[in-house]
Amino acid sequence: MVIRDVCPQCKSPKYKKNGHIHNGKQNHQCHDCGRQFVQCFEQYLISDDKRGLIERLLVERISLRGICRAVGVKLKWLLGFLVQCVEALPDHLHVQPLTGHSNVILRRLEVEADEMASFVQKKANKQWIWIAMDKQTRQIIAFHVGDRSHESAQQLWANLPAVYREQAMFYTDQYAVYSGIIPAAQHKAITKQARKTNHIERFNNTMRQRVSRLVRDTLAFSKTLAHHIGAIKYFIYHYNLTRATALLV
C-alpha cells in the first residue's frame, strides 16, 4: 500500500477531497496544478519473468482478456504493454540481410506475394493484409494493411527492401493490381495449381490460426486499426526471428 501526502505531479502538499473514482475510492485534487489523484493505492508491479511470459503469449492464439485471466494482470496494463512492445519493434522486421555476389543473389531471389482479408470493429470495415515472403528463407520481407486497391499494392511494393524490388522474381495470384505495380520482367501471375505461392498460402493459414484477431468468427477482433496493425507486426517480427534462428542452425 502506497500513501501519498503530496501531489504526484507538482509535489504540493495542498490538496482537497474531490468526490470518488469508479471503484469508490476517495479522490483528491491539487490546489496548485489541479491534478486529480487517490491518496492510497496498491503498487502494481509486474516481474520480468511474467513480462517475458506475456510476450510469448502475445504470439499465441489467445485473446488479450484470456492472457489477463491466465497471468493475472489488468486489461488496461496489458494494452499499454502491447503498445510498448510494438513501438520497440524495428522497421526491418528482423529480415536476415542477403550477402554474396550480385549474380548469385539474382538467381536466388524469389518472392511470393498475397493478400488476406481481415476486419476492424465490424466485418463491413474490411482491412486487407498484403504480405510478401522470401521464397527461400520463408521470412516475411514486407507487409501492409489497407484496402484491396492499387494504392495498397503500391504501398506493399514501396515497403519491400530495395534489393528485392531491383532483382527478385515475384509470384502472385492473378489479381490484376499486381500487374500494374510489379515490372513485367519480374512478375509471374500463376494459378494455385502451379504451386508457386503455396508457402505464403500456408503462412496465411498459420497467421489466421495463431493471431486471435484473425481467427474466423472470433470475438477477439481488433477495435482500432492501430492495434490491428501492431498485433500483426508483432507476430510477423517474432515469426521472422524464429525463421532466422532456424537458418543459423
mmCIF file of N, CA and C in Angstrom, residues 32 38 63 83 122 125 132 156 161 180 214-215 219 227 236 241:
data_model
loop_
_atom_site.group_PDB
_atom_site.id
_atom_site.type_symbol
_atom_site.label_atom_id
_atom_site.label_comp_id
_atom_site.label_asym_id
_atom_site.label_seq_id
_atom_site.Cartn_x
_atom_site.Cartn_y
_atom_site.Cartn_z
ATOM 1 N N ASP A 32 -2.836 23.551 -6.429
ATOM 2 C CA ASP A 32 -1.908 24.320 -7.261
ATOM 3 C C ASP A 32 -2.005 23.989 -8.749
ATOM 4 N N VAL A 38 -5.644 9.618 -6.200
ATOM 5 C CA VAL A 38 -6.089 8.951 -4.981
ATOM 6 C C VAL A 38 -4.934 8.933 -3.994
ATOM 7 N N SER A 63 -6.772 -14.631 -26.588
ATOM 8 C CA SER A 63 -7.205 -13.241 -26.588
ATOM 9 C C SER A 63 -6.517 -12.462 -25.467
ATOM 10 N N VAL A 83 1.330 -1.985 -26.570
ATOM 11 C CA VAL A 83 1.746 -0.800 -27.327
ATOM 12 C C VAL A 83 3.245 -0.588 -27.188
ATOM 13 N N LYS A 122 -15.929 -4.117 -37.133
ATOM 14 C CA LYS A 122 -17.076 -4.810 -37.731
ATOM 15 C C LYS A 122 -16.670 -5.370 -39.089
ATOM 16 N N ASN A 125 -16.028 -3.280 -42.173
ATOM 17 C CA ASN A 125 -14.787 -2.497 -42.248
ATOM 18 C C ASN A 125 -13.626 -3.432 -42.584
ATOM 19 N N ALA A 132 4.465 -10.066 -48.420
ATOM 20 C CA ALA A 132 5.491 -10.541 -49.351
ATOM 21 C C ALA A 132 6.469 -11.429 -48.589
ATOM 22 N N LEU A 156 2.707 -1.793 -50.564
ATOM 23 C CA LEU A 156 3.449 -3.026 -50.300
ATOM 24 C C LEU A 156 4.754 -3.034 -51.084
ATOM 25 N N PRO A 161 12.351 -4.228 -49.309
ATOM 26 C CA PRO A 161 13.752 -3.807 -49.384
ATOM 27 C C PRO A 161 14.159 -3.584 -50.837
ATOM 28 N N GLY A 180 0.012 -4.016 -62.532
ATOM 29 C CA GLY A 180 0.253 -2.592 -62.677
ATOM 30 C C GLY A 180 1.336 -2.059 -61.767
ATOM 31 N N LEU A 214 -7.454 -12.638 -36.074
ATOM 32 C CA LEU A 214 -7.673 -13.050 -37.463
ATOM 33 C C LEU A 214 -8.449 -14.348 -37.588
ATOM 34 N N VAL A 215 -8.728 -15.010 -36.463
ATOM 35 C CA VAL A 215 -9.480 -16.263 -36.500
ATOM 36 C C VAL A 215 -10.898 -15.985 -36.997
ATOM 37 N N LEU A 219 -14.285 -13.568 -31.419
ATOM 38 C CA LEU A 219 -14.789 -12.484 -30.575
ATOM 39 C C LEU A 219 -13.650 -11.587 -30.112
ATOM 40 N N HIS A 227 -4.062 -0.910 -33.268
ATOM 41 C CA HIS A 227 -3.821 -2.149 -32.533
ATOM 42 C C HIS A 227 -3.827 -3.346 -33.480
ATOM 43 N N ILE A 236 4.561 -11.069 -36.974
ATOM 44 C CA ILE A 236 5.486 -11.239 -38.093
ATOM 45 C C ILE A 236 6.932 -11.118 -37.620
ATOM 46 N N LEU A 241 11.959 -13.905 -36.541
ATOM 47 C CA LEU A 241 13.032 -14.213 -35.588
ATOM 48 C C LEU A 241 13.213 -15.717 -35.457
#
